[in-house]
XYZ file of C-alpha atoms in Angstrom:
657
model
C 25.691 13.245 -22.709
C 23.555 15.582 -24.056
C 21.310 15.575 -21.310
C 23.775 16.552 -18.342
C 23.831 20.362 -18.832
C 19.949 20.712 -18.431
C 20.319 18.240 -15.220
C 23.363 19.982 -13.668
C 20.762 23.070 -14.070
C 18.065 21.214 -12.539
C 20.262 19.904 -9.507
C 21.561 23.581 -8.676
C 17.796 24.663 -8.278
C 17.331 25.677 -4.660
C 15.210 22.979 -2.906
C 11.533 24.183 -2.209
C 11.184 23.250 1.459
C 7.590 23.723 3.470
C 6.248 22.346 6.659
C 2.755 22.464 7.101
C 1.074 21.137 10.103
C -2.595 19.273 9.320
C -5.226 20.914 11.184
C -7.794 18.799 13.220
C -11.245 19.829 13.750
C -12.828 18.503 17.164
C -16.034 17.752 17.102
C -16.434 16.098 20.444
C -19.596 17.916 21.684
C -20.247 19.268 25.090
C -23.569 17.934 25.015
C -24.670 13.995 24.702
C -27.333 14.559 21.999
C -27.909 10.911 21.687
C -28.798 10.779 25.524
C -30.410 13.930 25.682
C -32.959 12.555 22.909
C -33.556 9.528 24.947
C -34.572 12.012 28.228
C -36.674 14.112 26.393
C -38.651 11.511 24.630
C -39.556 9.513 27.627
C -41.148 6.378 27.272
C -40.519 5.554 23.359
C -43.451 3.205 23.694
C -46.154 5.948 23.700
C -45.616 6.482 20.230
C -46.014 4.917 17.035
C -43.580 4.322 14.352
C -44.842 7.316 12.473
C -45.082 9.611 15.741
C -41.748 8.511 16.735
C -40.032 9.297 13.488
C -41.544 12.867 13.850
C -40.386 13.352 17.191
C -36.692 12.511 16.463
C -36.915 14.455 13.072
C -37.965 17.591 15.016
C -35.004 17.032 17.746
C -32.708 16.878 14.986
C -33.755 20.111 13.479
C -33.959 21.620 17.331
C -30.779 20.347 18.722
C -28.451 18.798 16.176
C -28.764 21.457 13.689
C -27.229 24.169 16.388
C -24.368 21.939 17.825
C -22.909 20.487 14.690
C -21.750 22.007 11.358
C -24.026 21.660 8.286
C -21.790 19.624 6.426
C -22.011 16.899 9.205
C -25.802 16.761 8.839
C -27.321 13.194 7.207
C -30.950 13.325 8.370
C -32.217 9.610 6.906
C -28.977 8.046 8.801
C -29.044 10.078 11.729
C -32.961 9.042 11.944
C -32.606 5.848 11.659
C -29.561 5.247 14.110
C -31.606 7.535 16.669
C -34.871 5.342 16.350
C -33.101 1.814 16.751
C -31.486 3.173 19.894
C -34.668 4.260 21.308
C -36.805 1.148 20.220
C -34.177 -1.154 21.574
C -33.366 1.351 24.608
C -29.853 0.653 24.370
C -27.319 3.057 22.592
C -24.866 -0.412 20.958
C -27.715 -2.579 20.205
C -29.330 0.555 18.634
C -26.032 0.787 16.917
C -25.764 -2.894 15.638
C -28.914 -2.802 14.409
C -28.312 0.075 12.092
C -25.427 -1.678 10.861
C -27.040 -4.874 10.246
C -29.609 -3.334 8.118
C -26.743 -2.829 5.633
C -27.950 0.288 4.277
C -25.362 2.449 5.211
C -21.823 2.244 5.240
C -20.050 1.270 8.677
C -17.977 3.520 9.040
C -20.387 6.282 8.342
C -22.411 4.580 11.001
C -19.921 4.795 13.302
C -18.834 8.324 12.348
C -22.391 9.395 13.340
C -22.658 6.882 16.639
C -19.426 8.371 18.389
C -20.500 12.136 17.071
C -24.031 11.719 18.953
C -22.845 9.807 21.654
C -19.551 11.341 22.690
C -19.462 8.987 26.100
C -18.850 5.683 23.781
C -15.683 7.428 22.422
C -13.185 6.602 24.977
C -10.551 3.709 23.659
C -12.449 1.371 26.116
C -15.305 0.890 23.777
C -16.871 -2.275 24.826
C -16.507 -4.381 21.613
C -17.882 -7.576 23.347
C -21.357 -8.834 21.872
C -21.255 -7.154 18.394
C -21.364 -10.392 16.748
C -17.965 -9.779 14.921
C -19.957 -6.436 13.048
C -17.503 -3.784 14.636
C -13.948 -4.638 14.537
C -11.246 -3.022 16.514
C -9.869 -1.236 13.250
C -13.408 -0.062 12.276
C -13.538 1.932 15.843
C -10.208 3.374 15.041
C -10.775 4.267 11.693
C -13.873 5.979 12.580
C -12.537 8.084 15.539
C -9.861 9.164 12.857
C -12.483 10.563 10.710
C -13.867 12.531 13.533
C -10.622 14.581 14.106
C -9.366 12.992 16.562
C -5.585 12.911 17.774
C -4.150 9.765 16.228
C -1.438 8.900 18.885
C -4.388 8.560 21.614
C -5.807 5.856 19.386
C -2.878 3.792 18.497
C -0.043 2.565 20.508
C 3.323 3.551 19.244
C 5.596 0.410 18.797
C 7.854 -0.444 21.488
C 11.679 1.101 21.579
C 14.543 0.264 22.877
C 16.946 2.122 25.137
C 18.333 4.279 22.586
C 14.856 5.657 21.429
C 15.179 4.430 17.901
C 14.574 0.996 16.091
C 16.593 0.033 13.212
C 14.440 -2.803 11.108
C 17.312 -3.777 8.601
C 16.519 -5.759 5.041
C 19.620 -7.046 2.846
C 20.098 -3.425 1.101
C 17.921 -1.274 2.965
C 16.585 -0.040 6.742
C 13.754 0.824 8.397
C 14.133 3.718 11.178
C 11.545 4.543 13.633
C 11.525 7.242 16.598
C 8.570 7.350 18.729
C 6.955 9.989 20.852
C 7.668 12.421 18.104
C 5.601 15.588 17.380
C 4.403 16.477 13.655
C 5.999 19.664 13.621
C 9.549 17.873 14.388
C 12.455 17.349 11.659
C 15.001 15.588 11.489
C 18.498 15.193 9.673
C 19.932 11.722 9.108
C 23.357 10.514 8.547
C 24.814 6.949 8.355
C 28.036 5.176 7.768
C 29.607 1.645 7.731
C 31.149 0.873 11.219
C 34.561 0.241 9.406
C 34.426 3.541 7.972
C 34.797 7.421 8.916
C 32.747 8.720 5.842
C 29.451 9.910 6.919
C 26.876 10.315 4.478
C 23.490 12.094 4.406
C 20.447 10.153 4.087
C 16.403 11.047 3.655
C 15.204 12.817 6.614
C 12.275 10.693 8.529
C 8.584 11.765 8.160
C 5.927 12.216 10.925
C 3.592 9.019 10.782
C 0.500 10.175 12.800
C -1.205 7.056 13.394
C 1.941 5.994 15.711
C 3.274 9.518 16.713
C 7.143 8.395 14.907
C 9.211 9.840 12.854
C 10.135 7.210 10.174
C 11.745 6.838 7.381
C 14.402 4.226 5.118
C 17.840 4.221 3.926
C 18.639 2.385 0.836
C 21.020 1.185 -1.391
C 23.201 -0.281 1.564
C 25.333 -3.534 1.444
C 24.300 -6.665 2.514
C 25.971 -8.294 5.504
C 27.407 -5.036 6.933
C 27.395 -3.073 9.978
C 25.951 0.535 9.835
C 25.832 3.524 12.224
C 23.165 5.884 12.145
C 22.683 9.013 13.809
C 19.746 11.230 13.914
C 19.335 14.777 14.750
C 15.636 15.950 15.793
C 14.733 19.770 15.872
C 11.746 21.812 16.735
C 12.216 25.116 14.294
C 16.212 25.835 14.709
C 16.289 24.161 18.527
C 17.874 20.920 18.895
C 15.675 18.599 20.875
C 17.503 15.024 20.690
C 20.155 13.171 19.088
C 19.523 9.246 18.465
C 22.531 6.860 17.715
C 22.047 3.093 16.810
C 24.182 0.639 15.099
C 22.596 -2.311 12.847
C 23.467 -5.074 10.455
C 21.788 -5.523 6.987
C 20.669 -9.232 6.208
C 23.017 -11.318 4.112
C 22.596 -11.847 0.427
C 22.023 -15.537 1.258
C 20.826 -17.569 3.941
C 22.945 -19.637 6.670
C 22.269 -23.267 5.806
C 21.854 -26.453 7.946
C 24.470 -28.827 6.042
C 22.796 -31.397 7.123
C 18.979 -29.956 6.143
C 20.383 -29.884 2.294
C 17.639 -31.683 0.025
C 18.173 -32.657 -3.602
C 15.066 -32.290 -5.260
C 15.172 -35.278 -7.332
C 15.796 -37.304 -3.862
C 12.346 -36.095 -2.065
C 9.905 -35.482 -5.010
C 8.379 -38.203 -6.951
C 5.681 -36.152 -8.446
C 2.551 -34.202 -8.208
C 2.869 -31.852 -4.902
C 5.978 -31.126 -3.236
C 4.580 -31.243 0.524
C 6.747 -29.778 3.052
C 4.546 -30.336 6.052
C 4.568 -34.264 4.860
C 8.199 -34.496 4.603
C 8.947 -32.283 7.791
C 11.422 -29.994 6.042
C 11.795 -26.697 8.041
C 15.040 -25.284 9.372
C 15.518 -22.852 12.458
C 17.477 -19.442 12.969
C 20.524 -19.645 11.633
C 20.437 -23.142 10.539
C 17.584 -23.216 7.023
C 16.435 -26.355 5.396
C 17.490 -25.834 1.462
C 16.467 -27.659 -1.527
C 18.079 -27.527 -4.527
C 16.851 -28.336 -7.675
C 17.910 -29.172 -11.039
C 16.911 -28.838 -14.963
C 16.200 -32.242 -14.980
C 13.624 -32.282 -12.213
C 10.564 -30.231 -12.690
C 7.551 -30.112 -9.979
C 4.339 -30.547 -11.859
C 0.827 -30.944 -10.392
C -2.583 -31.179 -11.474
C -4.424 -27.767 -12.300
C -6.759 -29.053 -10.030
C -4.602 -28.998 -6.992
C -4.642 -26.070 -4.532
C -0.701 -25.727 -4.660
C 2.294 -27.313 -6.393
C 4.806 -26.806 -3.798
C 2.761 -26.811 -0.063
C 4.963 -24.959 2.434
C 1.898 -24.943 5.168
C 3.542 -22.914 8.085
C 7.337 -24.613 7.422
C 9.905 -21.831 8.077
C 13.456 -21.233 7.447
C 13.579 -22.888 4.064
C 15.627 -21.919 1.261
C 14.772 -22.859 -2.496
C 17.089 -22.748 -5.257
C 16.522 -23.326 -9.022
C 13.496 -24.542 -8.845
C 11.057 -25.178 -12.050
C 7.208 -25.338 -11.313
C 4.325 -25.879 -13.424
C 0.285 -26.649 -12.581
C -1.026 -25.914 -9.188
C -3.659 -23.812 -8.304
C -1.063 -21.978 -6.979
C 2.102 -22.814 -8.048
C 3.632 -21.795 -4.018
C 1.452 -21.672 -1.294
C 2.077 -20.784 2.359
C -0.073 -20.193 5.340
C 1.346 -18.674 8.696
C 5.037 -19.562 7.385
C 7.875 -17.143 7.619
C 11.569 -16.943 6.769
C 11.172 -18.295 3.165
C 13.363 -17.953 0.467
C 13.401 -18.381 -3.606
C 15.948 -17.924 -5.472
C 16.306 -18.503 -9.351
C 12.685 -20.350 -9.822
C 11.042 -21.187 -13.167
C 7.182 -21.070 -12.358
C 4.369 -21.162 -15.267
C 1.346 -22.669 -16.342
C -0.583 -22.663 -12.976
C -4.120 -21.874 -12.352
C -7.301 -23.508 -13.136
C -8.641 -24.448 -16.583
C -11.546 -22.275 -17.248
C -14.706 -24.323 -17.752
C -16.445 -21.447 -19.513
C -16.779 -17.961 -19.878
C -19.969 -15.258 -18.841
C -19.148 -11.393 -19.209
C -15.602 -12.360 -20.227
C -14.891 -13.452 -16.777
C -13.243 -17.379 -16.648
C -15.711 -19.919 -14.168
C -14.187 -23.106 -13.183
C -17.480 -24.993 -13.550
C -21.177 -24.470 -14.725
C -22.371 -24.606 -11.230
C -19.958 -21.927 -9.688
C -21.294 -18.554 -9.348
C -17.618 -16.410 -8.533
C -15.311 -16.164 -11.343
C -11.897 -17.689 -10.868
C -9.248 -15.236 -9.333
C -6.110 -14.617 -7.388
C -4.878 -18.195 -8.978
C -0.803 -17.189 -8.246
C 2.423 -18.022 -8.845
C 3.349 -17.162 -5.327
C 0.380 -17.207 -2.864
C 2.118 -16.205 0.770
C -1.001 -16.033 3.084
C -0.650 -14.543 6.328
C 3.181 -14.960 5.565
C 6.312 -12.780 5.793
C 9.864 -12.353 6.038
C 10.027 -13.329 2.540
C 12.716 -13.151 -0.455
C 12.044 -14.202 -4.339
C 14.595 -13.006 -6.174
C 16.357 -13.899 -9.528
C 13.129 -15.873 -10.443
C 10.730 -16.215 -13.955
C 6.911 -16.028 -13.542
C 5.173 -16.081 -16.761
C 2.356 -17.806 -18.716
C -0.378 -18.448 -16.047
C -3.326 -21.612 -17.815
C -5.796 -18.352 -18.491
C -6.233 -14.600 -18.932
C -7.822 -11.966 -16.347
C -10.950 -9.974 -17.974
C -10.510 -6.281 -18.861
C -12.444 -3.750 -17.073
C -14.985 -3.670 -20.183
C -16.459 -6.469 -17.968
C -16.023 -5.149 -14.507
C -12.807 -5.054 -12.382
C -10.673 -7.529 -13.221
C -10.499 -11.253 -12.040
C -7.951 -13.470 -12.802
C -4.016 -14.864 -12.126
C -1.324 -13.157 -10.216
C 2.448 -13.426 -10.574
C 2.675 -12.562 -6.891
C 0.050 -12.594 -4.102
C 0.972 -10.606 -0.988
C -0.806 -10.930 2.527
C 1.996 -10.435 4.536
C -0.035 -9.993 8.055
C 1.731 -12.969 9.939
C -0.355 -13.408 13.085
C 3.137 -12.966 14.953
C 4.133 -9.116 14.675
C 7.998 -9.888 14.424
C 7.331 -11.572 11.299
C 4.642 -9.116 9.581
C 5.679 -7.715 6.142
C 9.414 -7.904 5.513
C 8.935 -8.967 1.835
C 11.716 -8.679 -0.479
C 10.956 -9.089 -4.260
C 14.095 -8.449 -6.562
C 15.293 -8.635 -9.769
C 12.912 -10.967 -10.937
C 10.734 -10.928 -14.373
C 7.269 -11.472 -13.765
C 5.572 -11.095 -17.240
C 2.207 -12.085 -19.201
C 1.588 -11.742 -22.561
C -0.556 -9.501 -24.835
C -3.089 -12.651 -25.160
C -2.848 -13.869 -21.593
C -2.777 -11.141 -19.018
C -2.592 -10.984 -14.856
C -4.993 -9.289 -12.983
C -2.540 -7.283 -10.738
C 1.028 -8.491 -11.729
C 1.877 -8.206 -7.901
C -1.297 -8.310 -5.802
C -1.929 -7.309 -2.520
C -5.033 -8.484 -0.062
C -6.990 -6.312 2.486
C -6.477 -3.170 0.799
C -8.018 -1.061 3.344
C -6.306 -2.638 6.403
C -3.638 -1.625 8.479
C -2.248 -4.934 7.779
C -3.143 -5.329 4.052
C -0.579 -5.860 1.321
C 3.012 -5.836 2.390
C 2.036 -4.143 5.612
C 5.563 -2.904 6.492
C 9.346 -2.828 5.993
C 9.214 -4.712 2.525
C 11.063 -4.081 -0.554
C 10.352 -4.171 -4.587
C 12.872 -3.502 -6.643
C 15.044 -4.008 -9.923
C 12.375 -6.194 -11.364
C 10.870 -6.443 -14.789
C 7.166 -6.423 -14.294
C 4.578 -6.644 -17.463
C 1.042 -7.138 -18.733
C -2.118 -6.910 -16.425
C -5.333 -6.097 -17.334
C -5.153 -3.989 -13.594
C -2.023 -2.745 -11.523
C 1.378 -3.816 -12.281
C 2.180 -3.454 -8.603
C -0.571 -3.254 -5.972
C 1.121 -2.067 -2.488
C -2.524 -1.097 -1.023
C -3.125 -0.979 2.575
C 0.030 -0.960 4.912
C 2.513 0.815 3.253
C 4.707 1.592 6.596
C 8.305 1.704 4.807
C 7.324 -0.196 1.958
C 9.424 0.268 -0.834
C 8.886 0.364 -4.776
C 12.353 1.171 -6.939
C 14.130 0.627 -9.480
C 11.461 -1.170 -11.520
C 10.414 -1.567 -14.985
C 6.474 -1.265 -15.559
C 4.747 -1.656 -18.681
C 1.534 -2.822 -20.246
C -1.040 -2.642 -17.960
C -4.240 -0.509 -16.532
C -2.226 1.091 -13.937
C 1.415 1.108 -13.177
C 1.580 1.172 -9.105
C -1.378 1.523 -7.173
C -0.799 3.113 -3.445
C -4.800 3.360 -2.738
C -5.124 3.537 0.250
C -1.960 4.172 2.280
C -3.444 3.657 5.306
C -0.171 3.865 7.178
C 2.912 5.250 5.789
C 5.343 6.347 4.494
C 5.617 4.467 1.323
C 8.447 5.217 -1.459
C 7.627 5.148 -4.737
C 11.383 6.066 -7.073
C 13.484 5.245 -9.865
C 11.088 3.445 -11.800
C 10.813 3.443 -15.145
C 6.833 3.374 -16.160
C 6.235 3.081 -19.776
C 3.942 1.814 -22.293
C 0.942 1.287 -20.128
C -2.452 -0.312 -21.778
C -4.566 -3.244 -21.110
C -5.561 -5.890 -23.794
C -7.812 -3.260 -25.349
C -5.033 -0.636 -25.145
C -6.654 1.210 -22.426
C -4.838 2.676 -19.256
C -5.814 4.944 -16.187
C -2.665 6.372 -14.700
C 0.873 5.436 -14.078
C 0.561 6.234 -10.028
C -2.905 5.760 -8.831
C -3.360 7.452 -5.414
C -6.419 7.913 -2.835
C -8.852 7.049 0.185
C -7.071 9.305 2.633
C -9.667 10.105 4.995
C -11.478 6.932 4.457
C -8.725 5.039 5.653
C -6.336 7.428 7.518
C -3.531 8.430 6.834
C -0.345 7.552 5.244
C 2.099 9.840 3.111
C 3.253 8.134 -0.449
C 6.464 9.665 -1.738
C 7.201 9.805 -5.303
C 10.715 10.635 -5.894
C 13.188 10.048 -9.381
C 10.955 8.413 -11.279
C 10.559 8.305 -15.436
C 7.226 8.448 -16.672
C 6.000 8.693 -20.266
C 2.563 7.710 -20.716
C -0.200 8.237 -22.969
C -3.098 8.793 -19.961
C -1.904 10.178 -16.675
C 0.754 10.227 -14.629
C -0.060 10.713 -11.075
C -4.049 10.405 -10.648
C -6.794 10.287 -7.759
C -8.652 7.438 -7.470
C -12.056 6.784 -5.113
C -11.461 4.398 -2.425
C -14.743 4.030 0.001
C -16.051 7.513 -1.702
C -12.801 9.605 -0.802
C -10.081 10.685 -3.730
C -7.820 12.260 -1.569
C -4.371 11.835 -0.879
C -1.413 12.565 0.565
C 2.140 13.082 -1.980
C 5.327 14.559 -1.607
C 6.787 14.545 -5.327
C 10.065 15.275 -6.151
C 12.425 15.446 -9.239
C 9.984 13.394 -11.638
C 9.875 13.706 -15.328
C 6.266 12.742 -16.096
C 5.351 13.068 -19.739
C 1.748 12.076 -20.947
C 0.683 12.249 -24.683
C -3.098 12.949 -25.243
C -5.382 15.798 -24.076
C -8.869 15.286 -22.981
C -11.255 15.947 -19.943
C -9.615 13.314 -18.025
C -6.808 12.322 -19.817
C -3.415 13.474 -20.058
C -3.053 14.978 -16.615
C 0.552 14.887 -15.250
C -0.664 14.854 -11.958
C -4.555 15.148 -11.337
C -5.108 16.072 -7.392
C -8.210 17.835 -7.214
C -8.613 17.790 -3.472
C -5.189 19.300 -2.785
C -4.344 17.643 0.740
C -2.647 20.808 2.292
C 0.283 18.690 3.465
C 1.261 17.549 -0.180
C 3.896 19.026 -1.933
C 5.510 18.892 -5.481
C 8.988 19.846 -6.261
C 11.533 19.939 -9.168
C 9.424 18.220 -11.464
C 9.292 18.197 -14.864
C 5.865 17.723 -16.146
C 4.960 17.731 -20.086
C 1.713 17.130 -22.141
C 2.834 16.514 -25.599
C -0.630 17.474 -27.460
C -1.039 21.245 -25.487
C 2.952 21.670 -25.698
C 3.060 22.631 -21.677
C 2.266 20.901 -18.599
C -0.854 19.937 -17.791
C -1.772 19.669 -13.965
C -4.627 19.617 -11.436
C -2.577 20.761 -8.081
C -1.620 23.264 -5.649
C 1.637 25.248 -5.852
C 2.534 23.965 -9.620
C 3.811 27.524 -10.377
C 6.123 27.378 -7.369
C 7.983 23.883 -8.860
C 7.584 23.601 -12.163
C 10.959 22.782 -13.857
C 9.359 22.277 -17.294
C 10.817 25.063 -19.411
C 14.412 23.605 -18.640
C 13.199 20.772 -21.160
C 13.430 21.300 -24.654
C 10.584 19.923 -26.778
C 12.774 17.937 -29.455
C 14.178 15.922 -25.870
C 10.923 15.502 -24.640
C 9.819 14.028 -28.108
C 13.056 12.017 -27.998
C 12.311 10.631 -24.202
C 8.563 10.015 -25.379
C 9.624 7.861 -28.191
C 12.900 5.785 -26.764
C 11.408 5.145 -23.260
C 10.591 1.534 -24.090
C 13.210 -0.705 -22.924
C 14.280 -1.965 -19.552
C 17.569 0.071 -19.223
C 16.305 3.423 -18.390
C 17.292 5.592 -21.670
C 17.271 9.344 -19.804
C 18.885 9.670 -16.590
C 16.608 10.164 -13.587
C 17.233 13.250 -11.369
C 19.651 12.560 -8.660
C 17.521 12.905 -5.340
C 20.876 12.992 -3.362
C 19.744 12.803 0.214
C 17.359 9.135 -0.185
């Protein structure tokens, strides 16, 4: 193959390794400034509001400025917070009154509150009586923004006797070691129990919210016993060795022969309601619903769901065809659900009218139609959807011309099951989820609660070997909890964004071996192939971007704003990113203006066709640029030919993955 010589050269390039330790700033004050203010003021009733504001501003100038760095001052917010604390005579009541004003961002208020009232910072902060205005998660994020040690805020996951946990899926496994340090490094080896052939895996990464070393191994065989051996080092000194065994999940679930239902025997029109029918299985004995080409589930578009799973669990669907319903498939608090070989189309409400480009269900409704989904799994986990064709919803999402797109999704993920054992663990493989030029999704794969630890796919999930196309926003959205969430071997096209990982609240996540090409919404406009941001506003997850082939006309990897922050933490290696146009915010192979200290770029090929060179805004580009190894004529050929499901150009081999 004509590219193999170039690839051989690239693979012989020495891997550039560097380990930076994140510097956190301890802003805990020796003086409790807020309580000092109350002491100095004495009786606040002796002042009118104007005099009180004047005294507080004088106090800020005298006391706050000398105790806090200049960049941490915000006099308007501080004044409002102090006035409310003084007027109420109670720290927490003053905090709540400031939050209720809705004038300031909640996390910003909490951040300043914990700065000025450090005695309130301990983990036993009393949340009772906050009327739902302050969640425990809000408190955690605010403390992280102040530089608190994450391992003092978040509880580490439970570990087994060996000190290592393995959470297997069908073709991958997530590994976690607790009670680790951010300067530790690891080597990971694995093998089949039946084999003597040990193989290298990708090293584990430090996850600061839980103090873990964690990561994934992929391309495993289903229903197979494996061994793992992990060495952890502090510099060159071996700290510990961890060994464990696990078995990957089977390619199909175990079926109870007494709970096999033919669809034509249990369905007579309208909704297929598993709760009403009492269809569910148990561990090791799943119920199975077998469809046929002659029986189609058809529900009115006004019905909330065509298939109602409810919280029934351990159910396997095979060869099911569904038409209609606001959501074709709907669950709530379910787990262990499996769809194989389904055909889903023509779901979603029928628009009554369009206002400013958005679809509305009636003349009276004030909110546009949104989130109507082929699969709508609410607070549900341990789900497999494979070999399914999800296509052609009843209406199209609006483009960004009319504001944030709103409209249907092929798959809607809210994997925050109330039982921690069943959180996450969603597998989407070998599917085709596609709209069309005229009928587009909002996101093809949508995640909810983007700014939450339990948002989206949450943890230990895998999206691979799918063909995904036609969205007016993101093709894949993994925003939120991204703890060992894997996105790989997908063909991604025809959207405003390819993959969104904004924010990565808890990592690491992995985006690798994907082909992203021909992006563009219904107007032909796009932003970027991979979207990152929100590192400090929703700390703090690492996103690994390996081996992707990206040929787009605008941007490859780009910063995007989340809650006022566009910083991100990335490890990008062995990617080929070719962009076409070039302007102020257009054509970047990488746009990373904030350049977080722990981000690394290694062995990538970046090329912009207009400028005939790489176009990047990032740190240390000169140390990792392999662009000169790719001849210009090869760039042109790759860009022009990369429009098919099969990857026409071999991705660089990331050996240890």
